[in-house]
Structures are given as structure tokens and as C-alpha cells.
Amino acid sequence: MLGSAAGGGFPQWNCNCRQCAGLRGGTLRAQARTQSSIAVAGAGPGWVLVNASPDVRAQLAAYPELQPSPRAAALRATPLAGIVLADGQVDHTTGLYMLREAGRPWPIWCSESAHADLTRGNPILKLLEHYCGVDWRRIELGGEFVVEGVPDVRWRGLAVASKPAPYSPNREHPVPGDNLALVLEDAATGRSLVYAPGLSEIDARLWQAMQAASVVLVDGTFWSDDEMQRLGASSKRARDMGHLAQSGPGGMLEWLERLPAGVRKILIHINNTNPILDEDSAQRAELARRGVEVAFDGMEVRL
Ligand code: MLT
Ligand code: MN
Ligand code: ZN
């Protein structure tokens, strides 16, 4: 896990909430977190970058296995075989600007609707044509794909209910594919992980994938539906922003409680306002009681 925070990171540059101020001031027991991204490897040396965070430079700098191999013959080299995007939002795509020096067109997997947003409201894919170029691979909803260079991981993109970015024409009327859950399967063992950083509802198809998985890595943005409203940070509820809160009736914790025993449950894409980031909070203790983990930068999961 390269970045376990939601957009804004933790602490957020301009935020004076109890947690951001407490982390800066050294009075809060918590870890800083960069913005939303994971990296996936199979048995070989290749890696897949999943979401390109604004913090991608620092994230790559933190892991030698994501850097050019000292044994690589080429002047410019990367173990990153391709990039998979869960949506076209700022926190998942801004890192593409920082990866423009690639020596070949980036193979980038995303849905049709994310691709539309990334060539219009946030035209980063068009911009990249002036640098490394883009080798777009369309994610067919529900279809399987493999990233060349990482052959032992099978991927599926499931359309999930959430929200595309404010610059998307679909913002208030999302279409299937604006936001994906990614199901990653180890081709050798059949064990799978569901990664869904943005999720406002759990539908039957996603629930089936979650129940069949060994690990679920799901939307941990907000503890309560009115978290941002109560802080005065936004007039919107979590659901209006495309995120299912953890607490309350129908919340994420109720869903996770119903998963089969043995499924590893991890929250990711955590907003800086979420009290689970405070390691001394009652909410964090409740997660521990329920066997729900909180992702942190540098956390490693083996399937
Ligand atoms: C979200 O997940 O709701 C967005 O990424 C928020 C943002 O733009 O930071
Ligand atoms: Mn986000
Ligand atoms: Zn804050």
C-alpha cells in the first residue's frame, strides 16, 4: 500500500481539524499518510501501479523494488509494467503528470467513462500524448484482463456505486464504470483481493466478490455519514460524495461483520477527518474488536 489516505492526504496541507493539527503538533498518536494508491506484484519482478496519486514520486522513492534496477541495461528503466485506474478522480490520476518521462507509451487500464473524463474535464491522457504517450486499454465492465509483464495476476473491474469527479458530466448522474472495484486474483492459487477505494453502496455482484475474496480492501473514507458536515468542512454527506461511512445502520462495518470468517478486512482511502486515524480513539478500538484493520503506508498484503 503506497498511499492509504483519501484525497488531501493526512495531514492535509490546509486543514486545522483536531487530527491534522494534532499530527502536525505531535500531540496525536497517528501516522502520516499519503494519497490513495497501491502497487501489485506477481511472482516476477514486474509491478502494476493501481491509481497514480499526487504523491507518486515520494511513494516510488520509498520502495527500492519500485525503482530502476541497478542491473537494468537501459538508462531509463522501471519495474512498473502498467497502470490501472479505479476512476478518473484527482487523487487517483494526478501522479500521471509526474510519470510523463516514461520511455514508452504507458499502458493505462481504465473504464470507458474514466477515459472520457481523462480526455475532457481532466485531460491528462491528452496531455501525456505530448510526452510519453498513452496506450489505453479499456476495462470492460465485469471482464477479465491481465497486465503484460505481470502474468500471474488476473484482474476484473466491477462497476460500483460511487461518484465521478466534479469535472465529470456524470457527477450527479453516475454511469456504470465511473468507479470500479478491482478484483485481483492470484492465477496460481485462485485467491483474490477486492480493492474498492470509493464505494457508496454494496450491490449483489460486489458482495459476491467480497465473500469469495481472501482480502477486502475497501472504502475507509468516513466514519460517519455527517462527518464533514459536523466539522463544517462540507455541506455534503459521505454518501453524496460517493462514500459509504463505516458506522451506523447499513454502514461498512455491518457489511464487513457479515463476511465469512477468515476474510481479511482492511479499510483504505481514509480521510484525514476520520477518527480511526487516531490510534487512541474509541472508533479505532471498535475496529480492533471487530477484527477490521486500518491500512497504512507501507502495509504489505500477501495473498
Ligand atoms: C473522493 O474520493 O471523493 C475524491 O477523491 C475527493 C477528492 O477529490 O479529493
Ligand atoms: Mn478519492
Ligand atoms: Zn484534517
mmCIF file of C-alpha atoms and ligand atoms in Angstrom:
data_model
loop_
_atom_site.group_PDB
_atom_site.id
_atom_site.type_symbol
_atom_site.label_atom_id
_atom_site.label_comp_id
_atom_site.label_asym_id
_atom_site.label_seq_id
_atom_site.Cartn_x
_atom_site.Cartn_y
_atom_site.Cartn_z
ATOM 1 C CA MET A 1 0.000 0.000 0.000
ATOM 2 C CA LEU A 2 1.709 3.130 -1.247
ATOM 3 C CA GLY A 3 -0.854 5.641 -0.035
ATOM 4 C CA SER A 4 -3.620 4.864 2.419
ATOM 5 C CA ALA A 5 -5.212 8.312 2.767
ATOM 6 C CA ALA A 6 -8.070 9.762 0.762
ATOM 7 C CA GLY A 7 -7.648 12.875 -1.412
ATOM 8 C CA GLY A 8 -5.862 15.562 0.613
ATOM 9 C CA GLY A 9 -3.671 13.097 2.493
ATOM 10 C CA PHE A 10 -3.015 13.170 6.215
ATOM 11 C CA PRO A 11 -2.326 15.797 7.397
ATOM 12 C CA GLN A 12 -3.983 17.854 4.683
ATOM 13 C CA TRP A 13 -1.956 20.958 3.823
ATOM 14 C CA ASN A 14 -4.613 23.497 4.841
ATOM 15 C CA CYS A 15 -6.552 21.551 7.461
ATOM 16 C CA ASN A 16 -6.725 22.539 11.083
ATOM 17 C CA CYS A 17 -9.057 19.765 12.217
ATOM 18 C CA ARG A 18 -8.197 18.130 15.531
ATOM 19 C CA GLN A 19 -6.396 15.312 13.772
ATOM 20 C CA CYS A 20 -4.394 17.246 11.178
ATOM 21 C CA ALA A 21 -3.379 19.842 13.777
ATOM 22 C CA GLY A 22 -2.650 17.099 16.317
ATOM 23 C CA LEU A 23 -0.433 15.191 13.930
ATOM 24 C CA ARG A 24 1.476 18.350 12.987
ATOM 25 C CA GLY A 25 1.822 19.355 16.616
ATOM 26 C CA GLY A 26 2.903 15.915 17.768
ATOM 27 C CA THR A 27 0.015 15.576 20.230
ATOM 28 C CA LEU A 28 -1.890 12.869 18.321
ATOM 29 C CA ARG A 29 -0.808 9.244 18.200
ATOM 30 C CA ALA A 30 -1.202 8.641 14.458
ATOM 31 C CA GLN A 31 0.806 8.080 11.293
ATOM 32 C CA ALA A 32 1.017 10.467 8.358
ATOM 33 C CA ARG A 33 -0.448 9.005 5.191
ATOM 34 C CA THR A 34 -0.050 9.822 1.512
ATOM 35 C CA GLN A 35 -2.817 9.772 -1.072
ATOM 36 C CA SER A 36 -4.599 6.771 -2.459
ATOM 37 C CA SER A 37 -2.555 4.187 -4.364
ATOM 38 C CA ILE A 38 -1.424 0.580 -4.174
ATOM 39 C CA ALA A 39 1.141 -1.445 -6.116
ATOM 40 C CA VAL A 40 0.674 -5.085 -7.065
ATOM 41 C CA ALA A 41 3.249 -7.728 -7.960
ATOM 42 C CA GLY A 42 3.052 -11.347 -9.013
ATOM 43 C CA ALA A 43 5.896 -13.807 -8.728
ATOM 44 C CA GLY A 44 8.059 -11.952 -11.253
ATOM 45 C CA PRO A 45 9.838 -8.617 -10.969
ATOM 46 C CA GLY A 46 7.074 -6.547 -12.634
ATOM 47 C CA TRP A 47 4.678 -4.313 -10.708
ATOM 48 C CA VAL A 48 1.332 -2.724 -11.510
ATOM 49 C CA LEU A 49 0.626 0.737 -10.177
ATOM 50 C CA VAL A 50 -3.012 0.977 -9.168
ATOM 51 C CA ASN A 51 -4.037 4.622 -9.186
ATOM 52 C CA ALA A 52 -1.448 7.339 -9.728
ATOM 53 C CA SER A 53 -1.506 9.536 -6.661
ATOM 54 C CA PRO A 54 -0.294 13.149 -6.473
ATOM 55 C CA ASP A 55 2.280 11.704 -4.052
ATOM 56 C CA VAL A 56 3.632 9.128 -6.518
ATOM 57 C CA ARG A 57 7.194 10.483 -6.538
ATOM 58 C CA ALA A 58 7.588 10.102 -2.797
ATOM 59 C CA GLN A 59 5.786 6.757 -2.917
ATOM 60 C CA LEU A 60 8.142 5.313 -5.529
ATOM 61 C CA ALA A 61 11.108 6.766 -3.663
ATOM 62 C CA ALA A 62 10.048 4.837 -0.551
ATOM 63 C CA TYR A 63 10.290 1.366 -2.124
ATOM 64 C CA PRO A 64 13.506 0.120 -3.799
ATOM 65 C CA GLU A 65 11.550 -2.615 -5.589
ATOM 66 C CA LEU A 66 9.625 0.107 -7.478
ATOM 67 C CA GLN A 67 12.779 1.892 -8.620
ATOM 68 C CA PRO A 68 15.040 1.216 -11.628
ATOM 69 C CA SER A 69 17.034 -1.921 -11.071
ATOM 70 C CA PRO A 70 20.755 -1.137 -10.741
ATOM 71 C CA ARG A 71 21.235 -4.116 -13.088
ATOM 72 C CA ALA A 72 18.983 -2.668 -15.824
ATOM 73 C CA ALA A 73 20.891 -2.096 -19.056
ATOM 74 C CA ALA A 74 18.817 0.880 -20.182
ATOM 75 C CA LEU A 75 19.461 4.423 -18.989
ATOM 76 C CA ARG A 76 15.768 4.817 -18.117
ATOM 77 C CA ALA A 77 14.055 1.815 -16.595
ATOM 78 C CA THR A 78 11.120 0.982 -14.346
ATOM 79 C CA PRO A 79 9.688 -2.200 -12.871
ATOM 80 C CA LEU A 80 6.198 -0.677 -13.382
ATOM 81 C CA ALA A 81 4.610 -2.681 -16.182
ATOM 82 C CA GLY A 82 1.407 -0.665 -16.382
ATOM 83 C CA ILE A 83 -1.121 1.478 -14.559
ATOM 84 C CA VAL A 84 -4.670 0.529 -13.598
ATOM 85 C CA LEU A 85 -7.137 3.254 -12.568
ATOM 86 C CA ALA A 86 -10.210 2.736 -10.406
ATOM 87 C CA ASP A 87 -11.680 6.071 -11.508
ATOM 88 C CA GLY A 88 -10.712 9.420 -13.033
ATOM 89 C CA GLN A 89 -10.512 11.435 -9.811
ATOM 90 C CA VAL A 90 -7.718 13.865 -8.927
ATOM 91 C CA ASP A 91 -6.278 11.717 -6.120
ATOM 92 C CA HIS A 92 -6.011 8.711 -8.459
ATOM 93 C CA THR A 93 -4.694 10.372 -11.619
ATOM 94 C CA THR A 94 -2.560 13.433 -10.822
ATOM 95 C CA GLY A 95 0.501 11.221 -10.458
ATOM 96 C CA LEU A 96 0.312 10.574 -14.201
ATOM 97 C CA TYR A 97 1.755 14.078 -14.704
ATOM 98 C CA MET A 98 4.759 13.003 -12.672
ATOM 99 C CA LEU A 99 5.252 9.829 -14.728
ATOM 100 C CA ARG A 100 5.472 11.589 -18.111
ATOM 101 C CA GLU A 101 9.188 10.769 -18.552
ATOM 102 C CA ALA A 102 8.404 7.114 -19.315
ATOM 103 C CA GLY A 103 10.342 5.797 -22.273
ATOM 104 C CA ARG A 104 7.300 4.317 -23.990
ATOM 105 C CA PRO A 105 3.559 4.967 -24.075
ATOM 106 C CA TRP A 106 2.146 3.998 -20.682
ATOM 107 C CA PRO A 107 -0.205 1.059 -20.805
ATOM 108 C CA ILE A 108 -3.100 2.502 -18.801
ATOM 109 C CA TRP A 109 -6.173 0.419 -17.981
ATOM 110 C CA CYS A 110 -9.349 2.303 -17.123
ATOM 111 C CA SER A 111 -13.040 2.213 -17.933
ATOM 112 C CA GLU A 112 -14.609 3.959 -20.890
ATOM 113 C CA SER A 113 -16.209 6.611 -18.671
ATOM 114 C CA ALA A 114 -12.997 7.302 -16.728
ATOM 115 C CA HIS A 115 -11.211 7.603 -20.079
ATOM 116 C CA ALA A 116 -13.816 10.139 -21.199
ATOM 117 C CA ASP A 117 -13.223 12.241 -18.064
ATOM 118 C CA LEU A 118 -9.469 11.947 -18.516
ATOM 119 C CA THR A 119 -9.673 13.356 -22.026
ATOM 120 C CA ARG A 120 -12.145 16.167 -21.164
ATOM 121 C CA GLY A 121 -12.579 17.691 -17.692
ATOM 122 C CA ASN A 122 -9.158 16.402 -16.569
ATOM 123 C CA PRO A 123 -7.455 15.865 -19.937
ATOM 124 C CA ILE A 124 -4.313 14.265 -18.570
ATOM 125 C CA LEU A 125 -4.306 11.471 -21.125
ATOM 126 C CA LYS A 126 -4.291 14.038 -23.935
ATOM 127 C CA LEU A 127 -1.503 15.942 -22.259
ATOM 128 C CA LEU A 128 0.588 12.786 -21.963
ATOM 129 C CA GLU A 129 0.468 12.454 -25.755
ATOM 130 C CA HIS A 130 2.999 15.328 -25.778
ATOM 131 C CA TYR A 131 5.319 13.308 -23.539
ATOM 132 C CA CYS A 132 5.453 9.517 -23.273
ATOM 133 C CA GLY A 133 2.092 8.800 -24.897
ATOM 134 C CA VAL A 134 -0.694 6.534 -23.670
ATOM 135 C CA ASP A 135 -1.534 3.005 -24.672
ATOM 136 C CA TRP A 136 -5.119 2.942 -23.389
ATOM 137 C CA ARG A 137 -6.570 -0.438 -22.508
ATOM 138 C CA ARG A 138 -10.293 -0.319 -21.967
ATOM 139 C CA ILE A 139 -11.557 -2.153 -18.900
ATOM 140 C CA GLU A 140 -14.709 -3.955 -19.973
ATOM 141 C CA LEU A 141 -17.101 -3.989 -17.035
ATOM 142 C CA GLY A 142 -17.025 -7.405 -15.426
ATOM 143 C CA GLY A 143 -14.463 -8.655 -17.976
ATOM 144 C CA GLU A 144 -11.114 -10.167 -17.141
ATOM 145 C CA PHE A 145 -7.742 -8.681 -18.081
ATOM 146 C CA VAL A 146 -4.060 -9.242 -17.483
ATOM 147 C CA VAL A 147 -1.326 -6.612 -17.377
ATOM 148 C CA GLU A 148 1.550 -7.617 -19.678
ATOM 149 C CA GLY A 149 4.632 -8.115 -17.555
ATOM 150 C CA VAL A 150 2.672 -9.355 -14.541
ATOM 151 C CA PRO A 151 1.123 -12.513 -15.976
ATOM 152 C CA ASP A 152 0.237 -14.255 -12.748
ATOM 153 C CA VAL A 153 -2.374 -11.734 -11.621
ATOM 154 C CA ARG A 154 -5.839 -11.754 -13.186
ATOM 155 C CA TRP A 155 -7.947 -8.609 -12.927
ATOM 156 C CA ARG A 156 -11.637 -7.781 -13.134
ATOM 157 C CA GLY A 157 -13.206 -4.337 -12.936
ATOM 158 C CA LEU A 158 -16.678 -4.263 -11.399
ATOM 159 C CA ALA A 159 -18.805 -1.152 -11.744
ATOM 160 C CA VAL A 160 -19.689 0.146 -8.277
ATOM 161 C CA ALA A 161 -21.956 2.882 -6.975
ATOM 162 C CA SER A 162 -19.912 5.961 -6.028
ATOM 163 C CA LYS A 163 -19.260 9.344 -7.654
ATOM 164 C CA PRO A 164 -17.078 10.524 -10.524
ATOM 165 C CA ALA A 165 -15.136 13.780 -10.020
ATOM 166 C CA PRO A 166 -16.810 17.205 -10.038
ATOM 167 C CA TYR A 167 -15.452 17.840 -13.574
ATOM 168 C CA SER A 168 -17.295 14.809 -14.894
ATOM 169 C CA PRO A 169 -20.573 15.424 -16.709
ATOM 170 C CA ASN A 170 -21.761 12.325 -14.825
ATOM 171 C CA ARG A 171 -21.134 13.811 -11.361
ATOM 172 C CA GLU A 172 -24.793 13.915 -10.322
ATOM 173 C CA HIS A 173 -25.873 11.031 -12.566
ATOM 174 C CA PRO A 174 -23.130 8.418 -12.391
ATOM 175 C CA VAL A 175 -22.966 5.771 -15.095
ATOM 176 C CA PRO A 176 -21.592 2.229 -14.692
ATOM 177 C CA GLY A 177 -17.810 2.406 -14.875
ATOM 178 C CA ASP A 178 -17.317 5.854 -13.353
ATOM 179 C CA ASN A 179 -15.957 3.991 -10.326
ATOM 180 C CA LEU A 180 -14.601 0.470 -10.253
ATOM 181 C CA ALA A 181 -13.909 -2.138 -7.668
ATOM 182 C CA LEU A 182 -10.893 -4.143 -8.814
ATOM 183 C CA VAL A 183 -10.834 -7.850 -8.164
ATOM 184 C CA LEU A 184 -7.274 -9.223 -8.281
ATOM 185 C CA GLU A 185 -6.766 -12.931 -8.441
ATOM 186 C CA ASP A 186 -3.578 -14.909 -7.998
ATOM 187 C CA ALA A 187 -3.725 -17.113 -11.081
ATOM 188 C CA ALA A 188 -1.780 -19.879 -9.339
ATOM 189 C CA THR A 189 -3.882 -20.195 -6.195
ATOM 190 C CA GLY A 190 -7.192 -18.615 -7.175
ATOM 191 C CA ARG A 191 -7.076 -16.485 -4.033
ATOM 192 C CA SER A 192 -8.412 -12.993 -4.586
ATOM 193 C CA LEU A 193 -8.403 -9.490 -3.181
ATOM 194 C CA VAL A 194 -11.111 -6.890 -3.713
ATOM 195 C CA TYR A 195 -9.856 -3.294 -3.851
ATOM 196 C CA ALA A 196 -12.570 -0.636 -3.755
ATOM 197 C CA PRO A 197 -11.338 2.758 -2.526
ATOM 198 C CA GLY A 198 -14.575 4.552 -3.478
ATOM 199 C CA LEU A 199 -17.872 2.913 -2.753
ATOM 200 C CA SER A 200 -21.245 4.296 -1.692
ATOM 201 C CA GLU A 201 -23.273 1.084 -1.917
ATOM 202 C CA ILE A 202 -22.529 -2.609 -1.979
ATOM 203 C CA ASP A 203 -24.510 -4.336 -4.697
ATOM 204 C CA ALA A 204 -25.043 -8.062 -5.182
ATOM 205 C CA ARG A 205 -22.146 -8.537 -7.586
ATOM 206 C CA LEU A 206 -19.629 -6.760 -5.401
ATOM 207 C CA TRP A 207 -20.886 -8.574 -2.319
ATOM 208 C CA GLN A 208 -20.368 -11.884 -4.062
ATOM 209 C CA ALA A 209 -16.782 -10.909 -4.943
ATOM 210 C CA MET A 210 -16.152 -9.762 -1.366
ATOM 211 C CA GLN A 211 -17.443 -13.015 0.078
ATOM 212 C CA ALA A 212 -15.259 -15.043 -2.275
ATOM 213 C CA ALA A 213 -12.126 -12.998 -1.516
ATOM 214 C CA SER A 214 -9.281 -13.687 0.896
ATOM 215 C CA VAL A 215 -8.787 -9.963 1.492
ATOM 216 C CA VAL A 216 -11.092 -6.976 1.111
ATOM 217 C CA LEU A 217 -9.504 -3.566 0.903
ATOM 218 C CA VAL A 218 -12.418 -1.184 0.966
ATOM 219 C CA ASP A 219 -13.520 2.427 1.272
ATOM 220 C CA GLY A 220 -12.465 3.760 4.667
ATOM 221 C CA THR A 221 -13.031 7.433 3.859
ATOM 222 C CA PHE A 222 -15.501 8.432 6.582
ATOM 223 C CA TRP A 223 -16.529 7.065 9.957
ATOM 224 C CA SER A 224 -19.909 8.809 9.936
ATOM 225 C CA ASP A 225 -22.174 9.952 7.163
ATOM 226 C CA ASP A 226 -22.284 13.522 8.511
ATOM 227 C CA GLU A 227 -18.587 13.760 9.439
ATOM 228 C CA MET A 228 -17.752 16.621 7.080
ATOM 229 C CA GLN A 229 -20.970 18.489 7.890
ATOM 230 C CA ARG A 230 -20.352 18.361 11.637
ATOM 231 C CA LEU A 231 -16.829 19.711 11.165
ATOM 232 C CA GLY A 232 -18.095 22.450 8.877
ATOM 233 C CA ALA A 233 -15.802 21.129 6.129
ATOM 234 C CA SER A 234 -18.569 20.442 3.638
ATOM 235 C CA SER A 235 -22.326 20.650 3.313
ATOM 236 C CA LYS A 236 -22.386 17.150 1.847
ATOM 237 C CA ARG A 237 -22.910 13.787 3.433
ATOM 238 C CA ALA A 238 -20.479 10.939 2.844
ATOM 239 C CA ARG A 239 -22.975 9.235 0.557
ATOM 240 C CA ASP A 240 -23.360 12.415 -1.523
ATOM 241 C CA MET A 241 -19.597 12.270 -2.074
ATOM 242 C CA GLY A 242 -19.716 8.627 -3.135
ATOM 243 C CA HIS A 243 -18.539 7.025 0.101
ATOM 244 C CA LEU A 244 -20.276 4.594 2.438
ATOM 245 C CA ALA A 245 -19.498 5.527 6.044
ATOM 246 C CA GLN A 246 -18.297 2.856 8.425
ATOM 247 C CA SER A 247 -20.696 3.427 11.338
ATOM 248 C CA GLY A 248 -24.474 3.382 11.540
ATOM 249 C CA PRO A 249 -27.204 1.191 10.084
ATOM 250 C CA GLY A 250 -26.205 -0.234 6.716
ATOM 251 C CA GLY A 251 -22.676 1.119 7.203
ATOM 252 C CA MET A 252 -19.462 -0.587 6.109
ATOM 253 C CA LEU A 253 -18.884 -2.243 9.481
ATOM 254 C CA GLU A 254 -22.230 -4.037 9.324
ATOM 255 C CA TRP A 255 -21.296 -5.390 5.904
ATOM 256 C CA LEU A 256 -17.824 -6.458 6.994
ATOM 257 C CA GLU A 257 -19.333 -8.215 10.019
ATOM 258 C CA ARG A 258 -21.297 -10.475 7.679
ATOM 259 C CA LEU A 259 -18.295 -11.637 5.650
ATOM 260 C CA PRO A 260 -17.242 -15.280 6.074
ATOM 261 C CA ALA A 261 -14.781 -15.896 8.889
ATOM 262 C CA GLY A 262 -11.214 -15.744 7.617
ATOM 263 C CA VAL A 263 -11.707 -12.911 5.142
ATOM 264 C CA ARG A 264 -9.130 -10.254 5.994
ATOM 265 C CA LYS A 265 -10.836 -6.868 6.297
ATOM 266 C CA ILE A 266 -8.851 -3.685 5.695
ATOM 267 C CA LEU A 267 -10.030 -0.073 5.358
ATOM 268 C CA ILE A 268 -8.161 2.165 2.896
ATOM 269 C CA HIS A 269 -8.628 5.648 1.332
ATOM 270 C CA ILE A 270 -9.043 7.167 4.784
ATOM 271 C CA ASN A 271 -9.944 10.817 5.071
ATOM 272 C CA ASN A 272 -7.959 12.981 7.476
ATOM 273 C CA THR A 273 -11.140 13.709 9.444
ATOM 274 C CA ASN A 274 -11.837 10.030 10.156
ATOM 275 C CA PRO A 275 -11.325 9.271 13.884
ATOM 276 C CA ILE A 276 -9.954 5.792 13.067
ATOM 277 C CA LEU A 277 -6.663 7.532 12.230
ATOM 278 C CA ASP A 278 -6.303 8.442 15.917
ATOM 279 C CA GLU A 279 -4.772 5.309 17.407
ATOM 280 C CA ASP A 280 -6.219 6.192 20.826
ATOM 281 C CA SER A 281 -9.793 6.761 19.628
ATOM 282 C CA ALA A 282 -12.829 4.723 20.644
ATOM 283 C CA GLN A 283 -13.542 4.174 16.950
ATOM 284 C CA ARG A 284 -10.115 2.634 16.399
ATOM 285 C CA ALA A 285 -10.700 0.375 19.403
ATOM 286 C CA GLU A 286 -14.018 -0.681 17.930
ATOM 287 C CA LEU A 287 -12.303 -1.691 14.673
ATOM 288 C CA ALA A 288 -9.807 -3.760 16.657
ATOM 289 C CA ARG A 289 -12.678 -5.514 18.453
ATOM 290 C CA ARG A 290 -14.300 -6.279 15.117
ATOM 291 C CA GLY A 291 -11.080 -7.516 13.519
ATOM 292 C CA VAL A 292 -11.002 -4.710 10.959
ATOM 293 C CA GLU A 293 -7.558 -3.351 10.043
ATOM 294 C CA VAL A 294 -6.621 0.190 9.069
ATOM 295 C CA ALA A 295 -4.288 0.427 6.084
ATOM 296 C CA PHE A 296 -1.082 2.409 6.494
ATOM 297 C CA ASP A 297 1.565 3.469 4.009
ATOM 298 C CA GLY A 298 3.987 0.603 3.601
ATOM 299 C CA MET A 299 1.488 -2.074 4.676
ATOM 300 C CA GLU A 300 2.064 -5.237 2.720
ATOM 301 C CA VAL A 301 -0.538 -7.902 1.952
ATOM 302 C CA ARG A 302 0.306 -11.337 0.630
ATOM 303 C CA LEU A 303 -2.432 -13.391 -0.939
HETATM 304 C C1 MLT B 1 -13.126 11.253 -3.409
HETATM 305 O O1 MLT B 1 -12.681 10.118 -3.246
HETATM 306 O O2 MLT B 1 -14.261 11.559 -3.011
HETATM 307 C C2 MLT B 1 -12.296 12.282 -4.117
HETATM 308 O O3 MLT B 1 -11.071 11.730 -4.481
HETATM 309 C C3 MLT B 1 -12.137 13.526 -3.317
HETATM 310 C C4 MLT B 1 -11.053 14.418 -3.827
HETATM 311 O O4 MLT B 1 -11.123 14.930 -4.940
HETATM 312 O O5 MLT B 1 -10.073 14.613 -3.098
HETATM 313 MN MN MN B 2 -10.647 9.697 -3.647
HETATM 314 ZN ZN ZN B 3 -7.909 17.451 8.767
#
